[in-house]
Backbone as ProteinMPNN parsed JSONL, in Angstrom:
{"seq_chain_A": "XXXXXXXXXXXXXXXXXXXXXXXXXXXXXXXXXXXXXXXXXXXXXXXXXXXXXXXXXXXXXXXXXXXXXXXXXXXXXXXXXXXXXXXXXXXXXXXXXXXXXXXXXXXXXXXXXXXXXX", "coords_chain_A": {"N_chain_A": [[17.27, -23.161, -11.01], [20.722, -22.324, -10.909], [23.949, -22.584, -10.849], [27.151, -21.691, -10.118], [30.869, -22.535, -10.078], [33.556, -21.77, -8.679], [36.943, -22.371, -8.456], [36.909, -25.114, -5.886], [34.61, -24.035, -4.524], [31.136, -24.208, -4.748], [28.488, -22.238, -5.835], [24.893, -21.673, -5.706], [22.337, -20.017, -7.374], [18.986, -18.659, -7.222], [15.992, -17.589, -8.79], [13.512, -15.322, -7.949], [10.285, -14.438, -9.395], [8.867, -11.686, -8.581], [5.995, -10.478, -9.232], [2.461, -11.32, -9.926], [2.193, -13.682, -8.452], [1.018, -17.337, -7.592], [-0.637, -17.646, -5.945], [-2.463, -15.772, -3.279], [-0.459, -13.944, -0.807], [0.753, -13.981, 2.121], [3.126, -12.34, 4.925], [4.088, -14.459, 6.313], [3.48, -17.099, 4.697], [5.251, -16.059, 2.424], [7.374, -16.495, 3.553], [7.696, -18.871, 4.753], [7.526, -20.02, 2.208], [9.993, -19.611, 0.591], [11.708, -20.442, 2.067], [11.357, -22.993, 2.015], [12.154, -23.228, -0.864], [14.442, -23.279, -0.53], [15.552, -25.55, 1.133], [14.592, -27.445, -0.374], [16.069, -26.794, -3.262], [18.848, -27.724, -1.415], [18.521, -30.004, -0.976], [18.208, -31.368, -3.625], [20.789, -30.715, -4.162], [23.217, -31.391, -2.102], [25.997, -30.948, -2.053], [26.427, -28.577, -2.695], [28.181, -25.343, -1.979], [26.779, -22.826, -1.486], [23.63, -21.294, -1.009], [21.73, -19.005, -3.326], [18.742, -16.333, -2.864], [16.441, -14.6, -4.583], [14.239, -12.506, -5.462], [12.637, -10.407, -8.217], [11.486, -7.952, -10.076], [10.195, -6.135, -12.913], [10.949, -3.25, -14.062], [9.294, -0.264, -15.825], [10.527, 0.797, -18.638], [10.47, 2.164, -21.011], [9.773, 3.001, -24.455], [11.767, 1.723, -26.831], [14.178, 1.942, -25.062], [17.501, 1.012, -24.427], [17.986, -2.263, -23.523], [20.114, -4.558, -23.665], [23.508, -5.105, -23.511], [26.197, -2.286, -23.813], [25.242, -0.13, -23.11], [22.773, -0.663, -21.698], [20.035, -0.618, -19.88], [18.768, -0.93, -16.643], [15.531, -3.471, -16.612], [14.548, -4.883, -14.803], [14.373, -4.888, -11.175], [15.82, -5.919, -8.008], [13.493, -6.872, -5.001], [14.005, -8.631, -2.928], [16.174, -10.251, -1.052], [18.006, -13.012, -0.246], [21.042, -15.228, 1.021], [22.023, -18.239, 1.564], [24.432, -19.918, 3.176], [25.532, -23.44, 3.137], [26.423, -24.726, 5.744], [24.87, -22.762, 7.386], [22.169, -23.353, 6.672], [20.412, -24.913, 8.369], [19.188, -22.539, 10.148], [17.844, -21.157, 8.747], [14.788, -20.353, 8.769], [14.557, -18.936, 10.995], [16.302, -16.898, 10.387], [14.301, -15.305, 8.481], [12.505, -14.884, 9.836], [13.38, -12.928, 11.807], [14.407, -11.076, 10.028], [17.153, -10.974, 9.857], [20.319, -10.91, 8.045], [18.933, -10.477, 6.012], [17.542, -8.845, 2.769], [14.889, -6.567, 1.875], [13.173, -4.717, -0.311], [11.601, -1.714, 0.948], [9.044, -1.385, -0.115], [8.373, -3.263, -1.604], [7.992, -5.486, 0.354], [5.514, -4.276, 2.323], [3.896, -4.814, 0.777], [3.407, -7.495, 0.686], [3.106, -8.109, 3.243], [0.874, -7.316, 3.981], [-0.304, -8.838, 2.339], [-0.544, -10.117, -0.801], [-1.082, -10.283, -4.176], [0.914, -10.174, -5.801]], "CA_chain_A": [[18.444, -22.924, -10.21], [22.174, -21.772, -11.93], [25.345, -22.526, -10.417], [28.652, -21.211, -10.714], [31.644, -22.829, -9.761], [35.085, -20.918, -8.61], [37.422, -23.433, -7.7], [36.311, -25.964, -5.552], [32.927, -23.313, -3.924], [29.649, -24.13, -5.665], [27.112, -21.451, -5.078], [23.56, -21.596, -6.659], [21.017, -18.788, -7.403], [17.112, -18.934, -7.535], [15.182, -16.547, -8.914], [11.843, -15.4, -8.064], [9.214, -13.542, -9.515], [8.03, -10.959, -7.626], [4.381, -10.269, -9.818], [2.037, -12.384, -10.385], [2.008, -14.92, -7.747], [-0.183, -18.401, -8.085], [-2.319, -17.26, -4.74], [-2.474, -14.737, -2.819], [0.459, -14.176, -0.276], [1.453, -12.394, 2.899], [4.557, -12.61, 5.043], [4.529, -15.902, 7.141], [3.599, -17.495, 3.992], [6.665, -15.643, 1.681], [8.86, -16.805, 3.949], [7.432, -20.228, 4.14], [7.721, -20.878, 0.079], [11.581, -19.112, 0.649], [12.443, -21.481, 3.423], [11.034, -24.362, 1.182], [12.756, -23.397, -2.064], [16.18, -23.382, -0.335], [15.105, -26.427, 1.753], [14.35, -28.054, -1.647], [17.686, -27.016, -3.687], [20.004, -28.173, -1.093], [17.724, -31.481, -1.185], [18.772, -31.406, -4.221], [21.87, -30.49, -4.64], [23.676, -31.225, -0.864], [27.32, -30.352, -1.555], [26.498, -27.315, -2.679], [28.134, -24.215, -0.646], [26.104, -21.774, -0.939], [22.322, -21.094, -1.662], [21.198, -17.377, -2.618], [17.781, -16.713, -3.246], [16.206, -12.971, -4.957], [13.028, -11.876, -6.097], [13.077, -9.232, -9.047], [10.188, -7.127, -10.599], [9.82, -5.662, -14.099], [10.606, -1.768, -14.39], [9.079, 0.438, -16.854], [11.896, 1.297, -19.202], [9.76, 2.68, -22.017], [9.748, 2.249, -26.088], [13.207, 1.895, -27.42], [15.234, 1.538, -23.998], [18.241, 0.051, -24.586], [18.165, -3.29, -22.404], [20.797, -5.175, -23.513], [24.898, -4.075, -24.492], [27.252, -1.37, -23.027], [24.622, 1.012, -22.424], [21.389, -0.963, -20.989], [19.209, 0.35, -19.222], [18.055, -2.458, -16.191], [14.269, -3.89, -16.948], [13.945, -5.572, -13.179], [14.787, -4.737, -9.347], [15.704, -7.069, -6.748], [13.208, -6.768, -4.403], [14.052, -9.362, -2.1], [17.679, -12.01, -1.291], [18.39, -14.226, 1.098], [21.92, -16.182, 1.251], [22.134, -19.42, 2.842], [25.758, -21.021, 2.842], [25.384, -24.433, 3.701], [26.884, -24.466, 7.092], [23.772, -21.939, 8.238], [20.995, -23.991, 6.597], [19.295, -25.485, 9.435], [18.594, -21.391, 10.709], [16.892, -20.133, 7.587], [13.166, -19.822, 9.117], [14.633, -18.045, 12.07], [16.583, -15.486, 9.748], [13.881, -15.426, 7.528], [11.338, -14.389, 10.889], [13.775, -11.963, 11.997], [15.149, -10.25, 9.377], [18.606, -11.265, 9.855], [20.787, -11.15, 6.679], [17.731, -10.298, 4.227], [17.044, -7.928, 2.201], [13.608, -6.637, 1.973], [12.959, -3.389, -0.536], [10.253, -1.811, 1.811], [7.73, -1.266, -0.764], [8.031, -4.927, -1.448], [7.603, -5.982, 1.56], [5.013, -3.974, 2.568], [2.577, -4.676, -0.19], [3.659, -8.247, 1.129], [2.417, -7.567, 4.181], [-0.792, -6.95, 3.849], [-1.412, -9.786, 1.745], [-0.394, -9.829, -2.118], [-0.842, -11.817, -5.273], [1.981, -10.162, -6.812]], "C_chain_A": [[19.634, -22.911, -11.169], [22.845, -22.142, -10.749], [26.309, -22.413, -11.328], [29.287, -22.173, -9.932], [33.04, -22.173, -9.282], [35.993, -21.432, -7.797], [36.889, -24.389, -7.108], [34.485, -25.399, -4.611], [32.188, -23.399, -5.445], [29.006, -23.418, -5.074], [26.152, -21.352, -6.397], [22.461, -20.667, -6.197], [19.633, -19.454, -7.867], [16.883, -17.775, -7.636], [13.996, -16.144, -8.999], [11.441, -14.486, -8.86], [8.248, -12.579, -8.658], [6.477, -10.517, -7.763], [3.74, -11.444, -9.773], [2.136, -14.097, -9.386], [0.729, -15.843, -8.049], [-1.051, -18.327, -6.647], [-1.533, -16.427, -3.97], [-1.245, -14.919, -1.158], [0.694, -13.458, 0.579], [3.033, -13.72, 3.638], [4.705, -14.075, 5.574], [4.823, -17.041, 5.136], [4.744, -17.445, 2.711], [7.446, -16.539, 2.185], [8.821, -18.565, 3.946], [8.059, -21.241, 3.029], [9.413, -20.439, -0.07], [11.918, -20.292, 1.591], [12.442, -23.002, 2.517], [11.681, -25.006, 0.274], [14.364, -23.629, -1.682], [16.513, -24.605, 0.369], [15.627, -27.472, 0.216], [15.484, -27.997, -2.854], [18.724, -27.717, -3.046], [19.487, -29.422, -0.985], [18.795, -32.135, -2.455], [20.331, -31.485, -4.872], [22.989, -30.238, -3.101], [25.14, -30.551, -1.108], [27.489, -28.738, -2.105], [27.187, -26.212, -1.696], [27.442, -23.685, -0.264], [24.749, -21.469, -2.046], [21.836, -19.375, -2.193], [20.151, -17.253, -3.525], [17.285, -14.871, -3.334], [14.924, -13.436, -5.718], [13.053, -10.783, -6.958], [11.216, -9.087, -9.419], [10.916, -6.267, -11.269], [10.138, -3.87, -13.215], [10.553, -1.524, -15.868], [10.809, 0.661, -17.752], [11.404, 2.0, -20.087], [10.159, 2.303, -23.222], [10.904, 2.463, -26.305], [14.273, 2.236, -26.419], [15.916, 0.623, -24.517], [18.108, -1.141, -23.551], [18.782, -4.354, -22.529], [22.287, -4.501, -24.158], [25.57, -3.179, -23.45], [26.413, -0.191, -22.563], [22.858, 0.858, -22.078], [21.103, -0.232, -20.159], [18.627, -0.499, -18.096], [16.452, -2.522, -16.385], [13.666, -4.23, -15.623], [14.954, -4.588, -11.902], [14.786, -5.73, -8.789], [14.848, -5.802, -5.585], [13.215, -7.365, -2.936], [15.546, -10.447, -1.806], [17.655, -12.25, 0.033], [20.03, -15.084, 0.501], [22.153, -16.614, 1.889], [23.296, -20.289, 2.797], [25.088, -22.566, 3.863], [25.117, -24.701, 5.107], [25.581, -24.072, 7.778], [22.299, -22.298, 7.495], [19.352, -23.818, 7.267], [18.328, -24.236, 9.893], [18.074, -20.635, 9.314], [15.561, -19.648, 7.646], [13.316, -19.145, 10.239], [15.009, -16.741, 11.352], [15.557, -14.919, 8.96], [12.383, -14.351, 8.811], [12.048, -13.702, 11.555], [14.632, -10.515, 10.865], [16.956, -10.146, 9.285], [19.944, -11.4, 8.429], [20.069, -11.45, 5.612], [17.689, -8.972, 3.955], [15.594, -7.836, 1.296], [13.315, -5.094, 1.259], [11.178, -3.138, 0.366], [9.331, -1.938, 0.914], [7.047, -2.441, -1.026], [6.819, -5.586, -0.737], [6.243, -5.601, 2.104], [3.68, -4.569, 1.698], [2.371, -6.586, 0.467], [2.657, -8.75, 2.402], [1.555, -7.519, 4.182], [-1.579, -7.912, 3.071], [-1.002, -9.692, -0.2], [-0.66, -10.934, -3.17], [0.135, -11.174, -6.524], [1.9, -9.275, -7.571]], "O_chain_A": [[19.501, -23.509, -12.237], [22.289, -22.006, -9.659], [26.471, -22.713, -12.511], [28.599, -22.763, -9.099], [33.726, -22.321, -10.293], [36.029, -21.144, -6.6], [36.048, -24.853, -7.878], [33.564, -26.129, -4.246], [32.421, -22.984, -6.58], [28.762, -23.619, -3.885], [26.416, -21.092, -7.571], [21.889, -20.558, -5.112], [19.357, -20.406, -8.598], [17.326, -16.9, -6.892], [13.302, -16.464, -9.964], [12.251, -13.595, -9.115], [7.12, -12.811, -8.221], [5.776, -10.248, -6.788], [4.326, -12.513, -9.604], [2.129, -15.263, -9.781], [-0.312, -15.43, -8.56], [-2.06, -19.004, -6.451], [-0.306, -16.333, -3.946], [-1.277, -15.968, -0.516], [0.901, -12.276, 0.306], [3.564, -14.793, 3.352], [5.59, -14.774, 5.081], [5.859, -17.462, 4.623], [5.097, -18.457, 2.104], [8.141, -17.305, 1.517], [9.597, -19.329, 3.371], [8.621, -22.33, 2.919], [10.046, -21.045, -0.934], [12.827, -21.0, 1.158], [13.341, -23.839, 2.439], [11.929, -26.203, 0.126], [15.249, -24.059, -2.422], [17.707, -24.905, 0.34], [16.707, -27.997, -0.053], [15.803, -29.057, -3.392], [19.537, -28.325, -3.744], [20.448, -30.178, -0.847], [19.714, -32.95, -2.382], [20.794, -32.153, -5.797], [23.517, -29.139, -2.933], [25.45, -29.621, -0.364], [28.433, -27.966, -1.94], [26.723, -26.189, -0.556], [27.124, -23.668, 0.926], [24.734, -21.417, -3.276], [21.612, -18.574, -1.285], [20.203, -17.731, -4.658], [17.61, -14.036, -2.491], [14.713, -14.456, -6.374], [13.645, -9.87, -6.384], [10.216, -9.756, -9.158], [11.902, -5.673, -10.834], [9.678, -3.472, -12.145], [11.183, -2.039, -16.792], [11.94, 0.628, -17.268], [12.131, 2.994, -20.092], [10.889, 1.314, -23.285], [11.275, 3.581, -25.949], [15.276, 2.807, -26.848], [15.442, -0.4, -25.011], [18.158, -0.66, -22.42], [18.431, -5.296, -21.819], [22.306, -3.637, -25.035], [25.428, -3.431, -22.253], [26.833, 0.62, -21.738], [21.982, 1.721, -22.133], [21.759, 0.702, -19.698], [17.644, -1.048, -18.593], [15.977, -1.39, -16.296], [12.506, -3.945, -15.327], [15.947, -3.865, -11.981], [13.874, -6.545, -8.927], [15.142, -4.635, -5.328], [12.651, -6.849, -1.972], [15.737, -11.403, -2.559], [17.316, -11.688, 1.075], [19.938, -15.545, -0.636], [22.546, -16.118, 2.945], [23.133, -21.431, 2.366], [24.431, -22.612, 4.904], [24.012, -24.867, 5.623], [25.117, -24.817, 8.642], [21.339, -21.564, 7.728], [18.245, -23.305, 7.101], [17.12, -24.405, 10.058], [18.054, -19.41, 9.191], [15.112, -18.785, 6.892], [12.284, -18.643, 10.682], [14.378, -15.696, 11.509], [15.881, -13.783, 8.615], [11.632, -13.431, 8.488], [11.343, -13.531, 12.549], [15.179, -9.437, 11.096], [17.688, -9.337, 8.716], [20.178, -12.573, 8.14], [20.252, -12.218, 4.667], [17.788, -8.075, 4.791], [15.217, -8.598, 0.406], [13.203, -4.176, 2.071], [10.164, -3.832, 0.431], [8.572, -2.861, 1.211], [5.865, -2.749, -0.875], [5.66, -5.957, -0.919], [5.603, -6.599, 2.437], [2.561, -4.672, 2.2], [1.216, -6.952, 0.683], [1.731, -9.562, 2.401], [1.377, -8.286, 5.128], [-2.802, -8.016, 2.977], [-1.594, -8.721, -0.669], [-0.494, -12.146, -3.04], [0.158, -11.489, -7.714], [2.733, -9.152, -8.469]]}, "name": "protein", "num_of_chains": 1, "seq": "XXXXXXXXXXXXXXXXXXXXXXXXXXXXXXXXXXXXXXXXXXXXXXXXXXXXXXXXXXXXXXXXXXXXXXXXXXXXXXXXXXXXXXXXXXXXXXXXXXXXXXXXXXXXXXXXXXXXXX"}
């Protein structure tokens, strides 16, 4: 977990891994280990403001892509965020089982869906 500070708002990022999961995964369960990890930071870290939580995955870039400097090239995709300000906590397995202020690249999701290990 990272936090920033900007004035007196703390907000902290998590970042997942979208490959490579440690067992095999569909959606109840995603949202589960998401509900958990943000569960589990503000455990951590209560006066926090605000939680926001992304999944990225690796793109190809090929041999000698720039990927860092004024003319990178990006390496990952967000495939997945969630932000949970404090305040709206408690409703994170409802937004999380409706789709409510997430973002979900379909392909993601889909592979998700059906069951994935990443």
């Amino acid at each position: 977990m990272r936090c920033e500070r900007f004035g007196a708002h703390v907000d902290c990022g998590v970042v997942l891994s979208g490959k490579k999961f440690h067992r095999r995964v569909d959606l109840d369960g995603w949202n589960a280990d998401v509900a958990a990890l943000i569960g589990a930071a503000y455990a951590a870290a209560p006066a926090v403001d605000e939680i926001d939580l992304w999944a990225t995955v690796p793109v190809g870039t090929g041999y000698g892509t720039v990927v860092s400097g004024d003319f990178a090239k990006p390496s990952s995709a967000n495939v997945f965020s969630i932000t949970v300000p404090r305040t709206l906590r408690d409703g994170v397995r409802s937004r999380l089982r409706d789709g409510r202020g997430v973002f979900w690249d379909p392909a993601f999701r889909a592979s998700v869906a059906k069951g994935s290990d990443g």
